[in-house]
Amino acid sequence: MADKELIIYTDGSSRGNPGPGGYGAILRWGTVEKELSGGFRKTTNNRMELMAVIAALEELKKENLKVVIYSDSQYVVKAYMEGWLKNWMRTGFKGGKKNRDLWTRFDALSKKHQLKFVWVKGHADNPYNNRCDELATSAADERNLPADTGYEMQAE
């Protein structure tokens, strides 16, 4: 049981980019599944892709889990797997790198687990990724969405 992996599928969406946005995630531990979603009134697709991962990791009660995250966002996958995030953190996000607030939040969460990212083609034949897309777009379409203060402060 100790070697069991937690599987997470994620997706993010933004209507207009920037515009209303949402994220969706599915956490799978054996036969147990949990769906998560949320939205914001004005944000970007990259922020929602990353927010999906953050929301999923924030759900985890235990630490030092083996976690495999499936995402169709090359931005998120490459930032972690190819070391972009380490460089951004080391240089203090110099050069105007965006989404510092979310990347800093993700970085703290990533240190609690053994993470592996797998890129999946979006809108393809993966039913879990497709369901995450449904969750994300539905969340983006909700009324009275809260502010993505990190984005709105960054955009000013």
Backbone as JSON, one array per atom type, in Angstrom:
{
  "sequence": "MADKELIIYTDGSSRGNPGPGGYGAILRWGTVEKELSGGFRKTTNNRMELMAVIAALEELKKENLKVVIYSDSQYVVKAYMEGWLKNWMRTGFKGGKKNRDLWTRFDALSKKHQLKFVWVKGHADNPYNNRCDELATSAADERNLPADTGYEMQAE",
  "N": [[0.82, -1.2, 0.0], [2.02, 1.2, 0.61], [3.47, 1.93, -1.62], [1.63, 2.74, -3.42], [0.25, 4.83, -5.91], [-1.06, 8.12, -6.07], [-3.29, 9.35, -8.36], [-3.76, 12.17, -10.35], [-5.81, 14.12, -12.36], [-6.0, 17.02, -14.35], [-7.36, 20.19, -15.46], [-7.67, 23.4, -17.02], [-9.47, 26.41, -17.82], [-10.3, 29.3, -19.72], [-12.46, 31.85, -20.57], [-12.0, 33.87, -23.07], [-9.49, 34.74, -22.22], [-7.56, 37.05, -21.18], [-10.4, 36.38, -19.06], [-13.54, 35.17, -17.73], [-12.79, 32.31, -15.82], [-12.03, 28.81, -15.15], [-11.26, 25.84, -13.24], [-10.64, 22.31, -13.14], [-10.36, 19.19, -11.47], [-9.53, 15.78, -10.92], [-9.07, 13.46, -8.45], [-7.61, 10.34, -7.93], [-7.46, 7.49, -6.03], [-6.77, 4.38, -5.97], [-9.82, 2.82, -6.08], [-11.23, 4.98, -5.28], [-12.55, 8.15, -5.99], [-12.38, 11.69, -6.38], [-13.83, 14.74, -7.26], [-12.95, 18.08, -8.12], [-13.57, 21.57, -8.46], [-13.52, 25.01, -9.52], [-13.91, 28.58, -9.94], [-13.11, 31.83, -11.41], [-13.65, 35.37, -11.82], [-12.11, 36.91, -13.62], [-9.36, 35.92, -15.32], [-6.63, 33.85, -16.51], [-5.98, 31.22, -18.94], [-3.6, 29.8, -18.39], [-3.21, 30.34, -15.66], [-5.43, 29.03, -14.61], [-4.93, 26.4, -15.35], [-2.7, 25.86, -13.74], [-3.85, 26.4, -11.25], [-5.63, 24.29, -11.0], [-3.95, 22.14, -10.45], [-2.82, 23.03, -8.03], [-5.14, 23.19, -6.38], [-5.83, 20.49, -6.26], [-3.55, 19.36, -5.0], [-3.7, 20.7, -2.57], [-5.8, 19.41, -1.39], [-4.8, 17.11, -0.32], [-4.24, 15.24, 2.54], [-2.24, 13.77, 3.75], [1.39, 13.61, 3.74], [4.32, 13.24, 1.63], [3.5, 11.57, -0.47], [3.35, 9.49, -3.39], [2.72, 10.97, -6.33], [1.1, 11.21, -9.39], [0.56, 13.41, -11.93], [-1.63, 14.24, -14.42], [-1.78, 16.34, -17.13], [-2.88, 18.63, -19.64], [-1.49, 20.87, -20.12], [1.28, 22.26, -21.38], [2.75, 24.33, -20.38], [2.52, 24.1, -17.55], [3.44, 21.44, -17.12], [6.05, 21.42, -18.29], [7.25, 23.5, -16.85], [7.65, 22.37, -14.35], [8.81, 19.77, -14.82], [10.96, 20.27, -16.54], [12.52, 22.03, -15.19], [12.06, 24.79, -15.25], [10.66, 26.17, -13.28], [12.36, 25.97, -11.03], [14.47, 27.61, -11.88], [13.09, 30.06, -12.14], [12.37, 30.49, -9.47], [14.89, 30.67, -8.29], [15.92, 32.99, -9.47], [14.2, 34.88, -8.58], [11.96, 35.34, -10.14], [12.72, 37.07, -12.18], [12.64, 39.16, -15.09], [10.01, 39.43, -15.59], [8.37, 37.15, -15.33], [5.29, 35.51, -15.27], [2.53, 34.91, -12.99], [3.6, 34.51, -10.48], [2.59, 34.4, -7.85], [0.97, 32.07, -7.83], [2.83, 30.11, -8.66], [4.65, 30.18, -6.55], [3.06, 29.27, -4.5], [2.46, 26.7, -5.49], [5.07, 25.65, -5.53], [5.71, 25.36, -2.79], [3.83, 23.38, -2.09], [4.66, 21.3, -3.75], [6.95, 20.35, -2.62], [6.17, 18.71, -0.61], [5.56, 16.23, -1.52], [6.19, 13.39, -3.71], [6.38, 14.15, -6.84], [5.27, 13.59, -10.18], [4.86, 14.6, -13.46], [2.72, 14.12, -16.26], [2.26, 14.76, -19.58], [-0.72, 15.1, -21.41], [-2.61, 14.87, -24.38], [-4.87, 17.4, -25.01], [-8.47, 17.4, -25.1], [-8.81, 14.88, -26.22], [-8.85, 11.34, -26.23], [-8.93, 10.73, -23.52], [-10.84, 9.94, -20.87], [-10.84, 10.98, -18.26], [-9.38, 13.37, -18.43], [-11.06, 14.69, -20.18], [-13.35, 14.92, -18.59], [-12.35, 16.62, -16.62], [-12.06, 18.9, -18.18], [-14.76, 19.47, -18.66], [-15.56, 20.06, -16.02], [-13.98, 22.34, -15.57], [-14.82, 24.19, -17.56], [-17.52, 24.43, -16.91], [-17.3, 25.57, -14.37], [-16.17, 28.02, -15.07], [-18.33, 29.18, -16.29], [-20.09, 29.81, -14.29], [-22.13, 32.05, -12.31], [-21.47, 35.18, -10.63], [-18.72, 34.93, -9.89], [-15.76, 34.73, -7.84], [-13.06, 37.13, -7.36], [-9.92, 36.71, -8.96], [-7.53, 37.53, -7.28], [-4.74, 37.55, -7.38], [-4.22, 37.6, -10.13], [-5.62, 39.92, -10.95], [-4.36, 41.95, -9.51], [-1.79, 41.72, -10.55], [-2.27, 42.41, -13.18], [-2.79, 45.08, -13.14]],
  "CA": [[0.0, 0.0, 0.0], [2.88, 2.39, 0.7], [3.96, 2.28, -2.94], [0.49, 3.1, -4.24], [0.32, 6.2, -6.43], [-2.26, 8.93, -6.22], [-3.38, 9.86, -9.73], [-4.52, 13.41, -10.45], [-6.04, 14.68, -13.69], [-6.32, 18.44, -14.19], [-7.55, 21.03, -16.64], [-8.06, 24.78, -16.76], [-10.16, 27.03, -18.93], [-10.59, 30.73, -19.59], [-13.29, 32.38, -21.66], [-11.48, 35.17, -23.49], [-8.05, 34.72, -21.92], [-8.25, 36.87, -19.9], [-11.85, 36.38, -18.97], [-13.96, 34.23, -16.69], [-12.03, 31.06, -15.95], [-12.3, 27.76, -14.19], [-10.36, 24.69, -13.2], [-11.23, 21.05, -12.72], [-9.39, 18.16, -11.13], [-10.01, 14.5, -10.4], [-8.07, 12.73, -7.67], [-7.93, 8.91, -7.91], [-6.65, 6.66, -5.14], [-7.41, 3.08, -6.13], [-11.18, 2.94, -6.61], [-11.84, 6.2, -4.73], [-12.37, 9.33, -6.84], [-12.93, 12.95, -5.9], [-13.79, 15.82, -8.25], [-12.82, 19.45, -7.6], [-13.64, 22.63, -9.48], [-13.7, 26.37, -9.02], [-13.76, 29.56, -11.0], [-12.8, 33.22, -11.08], [-14.32, 36.26, -12.77], [-11.18, 37.36, -14.66], [-8.12, 35.18, -15.14], [-6.09, 33.32, -17.77], [-5.97, 29.75, -19.01], [-2.43, 29.26, -17.69], [-3.46, 30.4, -14.22], [-6.4, 28.0, -14.24], [-4.24, 25.1, -15.46], [-1.89, 25.73, -12.54], [-4.75, 26.37, -10.1], [-6.19, 22.94, -10.91], [-2.93, 21.33, -9.76], [-2.74, 23.52, -6.66], [-6.34, 22.78, -5.65], [-5.74, 19.05, -6.02], [-2.52, 19.11, -3.99], [-4.17, 21.22, -1.29], [-6.75, 18.45, -0.83], [-4.1, 15.96, 0.26], [-4.08, 15.35, 4.0], [-0.96, 13.15, 4.11], [2.55, 14.09, 3.0], [5.25, 12.27, 1.05], [2.8, 10.64, -1.34], [3.74, 9.41, -4.8], [1.61, 11.59, -7.05], [1.26, 11.37, -10.83], [-0.39, 14.44, -12.36], [-1.86, 14.28, -15.86], [-2.21, 17.68, -17.52], [-2.68, 18.96, -21.05], [-0.8, 22.15, -20.16], [2.74, 22.17, -21.49], [3.25, 25.38, -19.48], [2.63, 23.53, -16.2], [4.27, 20.23, -17.14], [7.45, 21.76, -18.55], [7.78, 24.33, -15.76], [8.11, 21.49, -13.27], [9.64, 18.64, -15.26], [12.18, 20.73, -17.22], [13.29, 22.9, -14.32], [11.81, 26.22, -15.4], [10.25, 26.72, -11.98], [13.56, 26.13, -10.19], [15.16, 28.81, -12.35], [12.3, 31.24, -11.78], [12.48, 30.69, -8.02], [16.27, 31.07, -8.0], [16.15, 34.36, -9.94], [13.16, 35.78, -8.08], [11.02, 35.59, -11.23], [13.19, 38.21, -12.98], [12.24, 39.14, -16.49], [8.57, 39.55, -15.69], [7.65, 35.88, -15.37], [3.94, 35.69, -14.75], [1.9, 33.96, -12.08], [4.51, 34.25, -9.35], [1.81, 34.03, -6.66], [0.57, 30.66, -7.92], [4.01, 29.25, -8.71], [5.2, 30.11, -5.2], [2.14, 28.38, -3.77], [2.71, 25.35, -5.99], [6.4, 25.2, -5.11], [5.62, 24.89, -1.4], [3.09, 22.11, -2.09], [5.42, 20.27, -4.47], [8.01, 19.83, -1.74], [5.57, 17.79, 0.36], [5.24, 14.96, -2.16], [7.02, 12.94, -4.83], [5.54, 14.46, -7.98], [5.63, 13.31, -11.56], [3.86, 15.12, -14.39], [2.59, 13.47, -17.56], [1.48, 15.57, -20.51], [-1.7, 14.39, -22.22], [-3.21, 15.7, -25.42], [-6.18, 17.91, -24.6], [-9.65, 17.13, -25.93], [-8.56, 13.63, -26.95], [-9.63, 10.19, -25.79], [-8.77, 10.42, -22.1], [-12.11, 10.33, -20.24], [-10.61, 11.79, -17.05], [-9.02, 14.72, -18.87], [-12.27, 15.28, -20.74], [-14.21, 15.29, -17.47], [-11.76, 17.82, -16.02], [-12.41, 20.0, -19.06], [-16.16, 19.78, -18.36], [-15.59, 20.72, -14.72], [-13.36, 23.67, -15.7], [-15.67, 25.09, -18.35], [-18.73, 24.69, -16.12], [-16.93, 26.52, -13.31], [-15.97, 29.33, -15.7], [-19.64, 29.7, -16.69], [-20.9, 30.13, -13.11], [-22.39, 33.47, -12.05], [-20.92, 35.75, -9.39], [-17.43, 34.32, -9.57], [-14.87, 35.58, -7.05], [-11.89, 37.71, -8.03], [-8.59, 36.09, -8.91], [-6.81, 38.72, -6.86], [-3.37, 37.48, -7.87], [-4.2, 38.05, -11.53], [-6.1, 41.29, -11.09], [-3.3, 42.83, -9.0], [-0.69, 41.6, -11.5], [-2.66, 43.03, -14.44], [-2.91, 46.55, -12.98]],
  "C": [[0.85, 1.26, 0.0], [3.36, 2.85, -0.66], [2.84, 2.7, -3.89], [0.6, 4.57, -4.67], [-1.06, 6.85, -6.4], [-2.21, 9.49, -7.64], [-4.25, 11.11, -9.71], [-4.61, 13.81, -11.92], [-6.48, 16.12, -13.5], [-6.61, 19.1, -15.53], [-7.97, 22.42, -16.18], [-8.66, 25.38, -18.01], [-10.33, 28.52, -18.65], [-11.37, 31.17, -20.81], [-12.77, 33.77, -22.01], [-10.0, 35.34, -23.24], [-7.36, 36.08, -22.04], [-9.76, 36.97, -20.03], [-12.25, 35.48, -17.82], [-13.24, 32.9, -16.91], [-12.39, 30.06, -14.88], [-11.26, 26.67, -14.26], [-11.15, 23.47, -12.76], [-10.12, 20.06, -12.43], [-10.12, 16.92, -10.65], [-8.84, 13.84, -9.7], [-8.52, 11.28, -7.61], [-6.93, 8.18, -7.02], [-7.32, 5.3, -5.16], [-8.78, 3.26, -6.76], [-11.89, 4.2, -6.12], [-11.51, 7.38, -5.65], [-13.01, 10.54, -6.18], [-12.76, 14.0, -6.98], [-13.72, 17.17, -7.54], [-13.01, 20.42, -8.75], [-13.83, 23.97, -8.78], [-13.48, 27.34, -10.15], [-13.5, 30.96, -10.47], [-13.34, 34.12, -12.19], [-13.41, 36.75, -13.9], [-9.82, 36.74, -14.38], [-7.62, 34.72, -16.5], [-6.12, 31.79, -17.75], [-4.77, 29.17, -18.27], [-2.61, 29.29, -16.17], [-4.43, 29.3, -13.8], [-5.81, 26.6, -14.37], [-3.42, 24.84, -14.2], [-2.76, 25.64, -11.28], [-5.37, 25.0, -9.92], [-5.23, 22.02, -10.15], [-2.85, 21.73, -8.29], [-3.94, 23.04, -5.83], [-6.29, 21.3, -5.31], [-4.72, 18.74, -4.93], [-2.94, 19.61, -2.61], [-5.18, 20.29, -0.62], [-6.07, 17.32, -0.06], [-3.82, 16.19, 1.74], [-2.74, 14.78, 4.46], [0.15, 13.78, 3.28], [3.38, 12.92, 2.5], [4.55, 11.17, 0.25], [3.46, 10.62, -2.71], [2.53, 9.88, -5.6], [1.98, 11.71, -8.52], [0.16, 12.3, -11.3], [-0.44, 14.45, -13.89], [-2.45, 15.64, -16.21], [-2.0, 17.86, -19.01], [-1.98, 20.3, -21.22], [0.71, 21.96, -20.22], [3.4, 23.21, -20.58], [3.49, 24.8, -18.08], [3.6, 22.35, -16.18], [5.75, 20.58, -17.31], [8.05, 22.62, -17.44], [8.32, 23.47, -14.64], [9.13, 20.47, -13.76], [10.95, 19.09, -15.91], [12.94, 21.79, -16.42], [13.06, 24.39, -14.47], [11.5, 26.85, -14.05], [11.45, 26.92, -11.06], [14.33, 27.38, -10.58], [14.41, 30.08, -11.96], [12.42, 31.54, -10.29], [13.87, 31.22, -7.65], [16.52, 32.54, -8.37], [15.09, 35.34, -9.44], [12.18, 36.21, -9.16], [11.41, 36.82, -12.04], [12.76, 38.04, -14.42], [10.73, 39.15, -16.66], [7.81, 38.24, -15.82], [6.32, 36.04, -14.65], [3.56, 34.61, -13.74], [2.77, 33.58, -10.89], [3.74, 33.79, -8.11], [1.43, 32.55, -6.68], [1.77, 29.73, -7.95], [4.65, 29.11, -7.33], [4.36, 29.17, -4.34], [2.36, 26.93, -4.18], [4.05, 24.81, -5.5], [6.38, 24.65, -3.69], [4.9, 23.54, -1.32], [3.9, 20.98, -2.71], [6.48, 19.62, -3.59], [7.48, 18.83, -0.72], [5.36, 16.39, -0.2], [6.29, 14.6, -3.21], [6.16, 13.09, -6.09], [6.15, 14.01, -9.29], [4.5, 13.86, -12.42], [3.9, 14.33, -15.68], [1.73, 14.37, -18.43], [0.54, 14.67, -21.29], [-2.27, 15.37, -23.23], [-4.61, 16.12, -24.97], [-7.27, 17.54, -25.59], [-9.46, 15.88, -26.79], [-9.42, 12.53, -26.31], [-9.46, 9.83, -24.33], [-10.03, 10.88, -21.36], [-11.92, 11.19, -18.99], [-10.23, 13.21, -17.41], [-10.24, 15.42, -19.44], [-13.23, 15.71, -19.64], [-13.67, 16.53, -16.76], [-12.07, 19.05, -16.85], [-13.86, 20.43, -18.82], [-16.28, 20.53, -17.04], [-15.07, 22.16, -14.82], [-14.26, 24.64, -16.45], [-16.97, 25.4, -17.62], [-18.44, 25.7, -15.02], [-16.75, 27.92, -13.88], [-17.3, 29.99, -16.06], [-20.55, 30.05, -15.51], [-21.08, 31.65, -12.99], [-21.72, 33.89, -10.74], [-19.63, 35.09, -8.94], [-16.58, 35.27, -8.73], [-13.72, 36.14, -7.89], [-10.69, 36.79, -7.9], [-7.66, 37.25, -8.57], [-5.36, 38.72, -7.32], [-3.25, 37.96, -9.3], [-4.57, 39.52, -11.62], [-5.08, 42.29, -10.56], [-2.12, 42.85, -9.96], [-0.99, 42.37, -12.78], [-2.73, 44.55, -14.35], [-1.63, 47.26, -13.31]]
}
